[in-house]
Each structure stands twice: as C-alpha cells, then as structure tokens.
Amino acid sequence: MRTYPGTAATLIRPLTRLLDRPDDRNDALSLLRLIGPEAAPEATAPILQLASNTETPIADRALACLIEWEDPRALQLLAQEIAARPLALQAAFDHTRDPYRAPIRFDQHLLEAIRQRLCDLAVPTGGSPSGLIERLQGHNEPIYLAGILRAWGPGAAGAQAELAKLLPHHPIQAADALAALAHLSPDSLERLREAPGSGTIADRLAIGRALQILTGETTALREAVIVGLGRQRAELAAAAIAAMELPGPDTELGANLDRALRASTAAGRTKPDVEARLHAAHAHWQHTGDTDLVLPAVRSTLDWAAEHDHTQWTAVAAADVAAHLAADAQNLLPDLERLLSHPTTCPAAAHALLRINPQRWGGESRHELAAYLTEAIENGTSFPAQHRAVDVLAHLSTPLPPPIQARLHALAERERRILSAGLETASVRSDDNLRRAIQRLISAPHTRGNSE
C-alpha cells in the first residue's frame, strides 16, 4: 500500500476530531502517528489529554505517539508511571535504535524512574505472569530500560549500580549499557569482571567487549573468542566478528581461526554455516594478512548466494569483505559486477568495486555505476540499502550526469512515497529520511554541474 505525504494536511483536522469519539480513537491515533509531527500543532493538545488520563486503555498508546513526535512533555509523563506504560517505553527504546534520528533527549526524571524500575524488577514478586503479552513485557522491559540508558551514554552514569545488578539476568543489554557509560566505579567494574562465568558465547562476548572498551583489558574478550571459535554457525560467526575487534596481527588467534575454518568446511551449507565461514575467513586475513583462505571463502559465499533465494544480505556481507581486501580481491571483480543488477546488493558491490578498481569504476565507468546506484534507489525495497546507495553516490566525488540528477530529483520530490510496502510509522519516517538524504546529495557542490 502507498501513502502520499501531500495528503496529510487534509486529514489532520478530521482525524483530530475523531479523538473525541471513543469508538474511533484507536484508528484515529494510529493514523495521526503515521502522519507524523506535522500533525502536532493541531492534534497535540487532545492527544496529551488522552495520554494524561491513565484510567483509560488508550493513554499508553497516546503517550507512545507523543514520544514518537518528540514532544518535550512526553518523557516526564513516561517517568511518572513508567511501569504502566509499556507501549510508550517501547517507543522510547525504538527511538534509540533509529540510526537516522538524534538520540532520545536526556531527562533526569526519566533516569530516576528507570533506576527505580530496575530496582523493582530485581525483587522477585513470588509469581509469574500468566498471559503471553505480560510474559513478553516482563522479558522486554529490562531490555528497553537498558537500551535507553545506553543511548544516554555517560549522562546515565548514575544508573551503573542498577545496570551491574542486571548483568546476571540480561548480560548483553546490561554490558552494552555499562560500556556506554565511559567510566565505572570499582564495585560496578568488579561485578562486570565477575559476570562471564558459564554464560553463552554471546553473553561472554558482550561482557568481554565492555571490559575492553572501559579498561583496555582484552583477556575476557579473547578467551570468549577462542571458545566461540570452537563452535559452529551463529556462535562461530559472533566469535569471528569479535576477533576482528582484538588488536592484531595475532598469530595465535590466526591459528585458532585456521582450525575453525578447516573444521567448518565439512559442515553444512545452510545460511548460518556459510556466513560463519565468511566471517572466520575475514578475521583470519585480518590477523595473518594471508589471502589463501579469505578469497575462496568470499567466492564460495557469492556462488552459494547466487544458487539460493533470499540470500541478498549474505552476498552483501561477502561484498563488504571483498571491499576490505581492496586490491587483493582483483579476481573477484566479475562476481561483484554481477551483484550490481539487484537493488539490495548493488550498493555493497559498488563500494567494493570502487575499493578494488578505483581507476575504472571511479573513472571511465563512474556514470555506469551511478546509473546502477540510482536504479537501486528507485527499485529498492530496503531502506538501509537505498541509503547506502545514496552514500556511495556521494563518494563518487564527481558531478553526476544530468539525467541521473533529474531522476534523483524526481524521487525526492514525487508525491508517491518511495517505500514499497507497509504503513508502519517507521517506514514512513524512513521514507522521509531517504528523501532528505537524496536532497542533500543533489544539492552538494561536488555532485552538481556539468559532467563529461
């Protein structure tokens, strides 16, 4: 389904009136939230009234809308009754995960409410939730709380004791948030050091990563990586990715990665198997400089992706490894050029081609590459890939051909939204962000003007 940004102004007033009708409030609120902050001048007052009346079921949804719109009063309302506002809390958490939005505004009242809520959650209640929704909320709430603290960074340092106590129950989220605080008290740091224990590989990697960020200590992360390299699939992939965060070159890590690769070649050819081998080969190259394992791994990944459906993102990962190899990946050029024809893989392939053969793709074939990237934006169904196509176009550092400029201008200005499906608020917001990115691209001095 398509939405049309220009129609919003005509809908705001009738939708706002529907907020007074109990039977229509939910639908009206959903559509106003979809329209976005431009509905705020007229709709904010009635939505704020709904959000303030906590006796009604719609109050939580109304507050979530105000948080989505970044209304300055929303966070204090959330702080007042945070335990009764699961949808609003999720909206605040989702805000922190959007790479195209500024971090959620710091609020001292909300910080204190989060600290108190984490303390409350640490105390057993003597029973367990009976319904699925309640169980999910009970699982997700600490994750949301820690995520907001992580987004605030050092400003949330006052919550480090509560986060440290969360480590046994949600080690990944708690460790990530603690790492963002920049400095820990001796007690909190000791809790972090004691946390790995016999946790999962993902838990141990998160804790080791936090210790490396906070103290420069690499022992915990290195030990977790070595254990993970003895596993398969997702655990092997996570350990290999973490290995690339350790200082190198490291011959011992290289030997462990070599053994992991040789053990995994006899494993299956499922997506997790293929991706684990790719990441392990990439880490092996980083720690040894040897291309004998990584080049075959990239090529076999691309071959596997070409033979299977819904594997575009695996091909993107392989293209990104090829980009890191730069000139060492010359033999992969034909494989990468084939990826230019798909809108999801095109931006990663274009980036790799520019890294491997800049003379051709940044020179004589730059207009051909610009055309492929523009098609990827026009025909894409993935906002991350479309944004990346815009970024690669910007890095061509050359005036775009007038026909390409015209196509991009038409995309940014057209009435019909660029998004391919869905009416989710995040999709509409992403569409607006993509339009702004295209506008910045075609307005940049180096992309305008005459081209050869």
mmCIF file of N, CA and C in Angstrom, residues 17-28 58:
data_model
loop_
_atom_site.group_PDB
_atom_site.id
_atom_site.type_symbol
_atom_site.label_atom_id
_atom_site.label_comp_id
_atom_site.label_asym_id
_atom_site.label_seq_id
_atom_site.Cartn_x
_atom_site.Cartn_y
_atom_site.Cartn_z
ATOM 1 N N ARG A 17 -10.627 15.390 15.217
ATOM 2 C CA ARG A 17 -11.997 15.393 15.762
ATOM 3 C C ARG A 17 -12.414 13.995 16.215
ATOM 4 N N LEU A 18 -11.928 12.967 15.519
ATOM 5 C CA LEU A 18 -12.296 11.599 15.884
ATOM 6 C C LEU A 18 -11.721 11.173 17.231
ATOM 7 N N LEU A 19 -10.728 11.892 17.733
ATOM 8 C CA LEU A 19 -10.170 11.554 19.045
ATOM 9 C C LEU A 19 -11.193 11.737 20.160
ATOM 10 N N ASP A 20 -12.251 12.507 19.907
ATOM 11 C CA ASP A 20 -13.304 12.706 20.904
ATOM 12 C C ASP A 20 -14.302 11.556 20.924
ATOM 13 N N ARG A 21 -14.195 10.647 19.970
ATOM 14 C CA ARG A 21 -15.161 9.546 19.866
ATOM 15 C C ARG A 21 -14.488 8.253 20.310
ATOM 16 N N PRO A 22 -14.886 7.697 21.450
ATOM 17 C CA PRO A 22 -14.208 6.508 21.999
ATOM 18 C C PRO A 22 -14.077 5.352 21.019
ATOM 19 N N ASP A 23 -15.095 5.146 20.178
ATOM 20 C CA ASP A 23 -15.035 4.009 19.256
ATOM 21 C C ASP A 23 -14.034 4.214 18.120
ATOM 22 N N ASP A 24 -13.658 5.460 17.863
ATOM 23 C CA ASP A 24 -12.777 5.757 16.727
ATOM 24 C C ASP A 24 -11.375 6.196 17.146
ATOM 25 N N ARG A 25 -11.153 6.316 18.442
ATOM 26 C CA ARG A 25 -9.890 6.885 18.913
ATOM 27 C C ARG A 25 -8.667 6.082 18.467
ATOM 28 N N ASN A 26 -8.759 4.761 18.597
ATOM 29 C CA ASN A 26 -7.588 3.942 18.275
ATOM 30 C C ASN A 26 -7.150 4.128 16.827
ATOM 31 N N ASP A 27 -8.116 4.052 15.910
ATOM 32 C CA ASP A 27 -7.777 4.193 14.493
ATOM 33 C C ASP A 27 -7.272 5.596 14.186
ATOM 34 N N ALA A 28 -7.922 6.603 14.760
ATOM 35 C CA ALA A 28 -7.502 7.984 14.504
ATOM 36 C C ALA A 28 -6.093 8.224 15.028
ATOM 37 N N ILE A 58 -6.354 3.756 26.316
ATOM 38 C CA ILE A 58 -5.661 4.402 25.204
ATOM 39 C C ILE A 58 -4.537 5.327 25.665
#
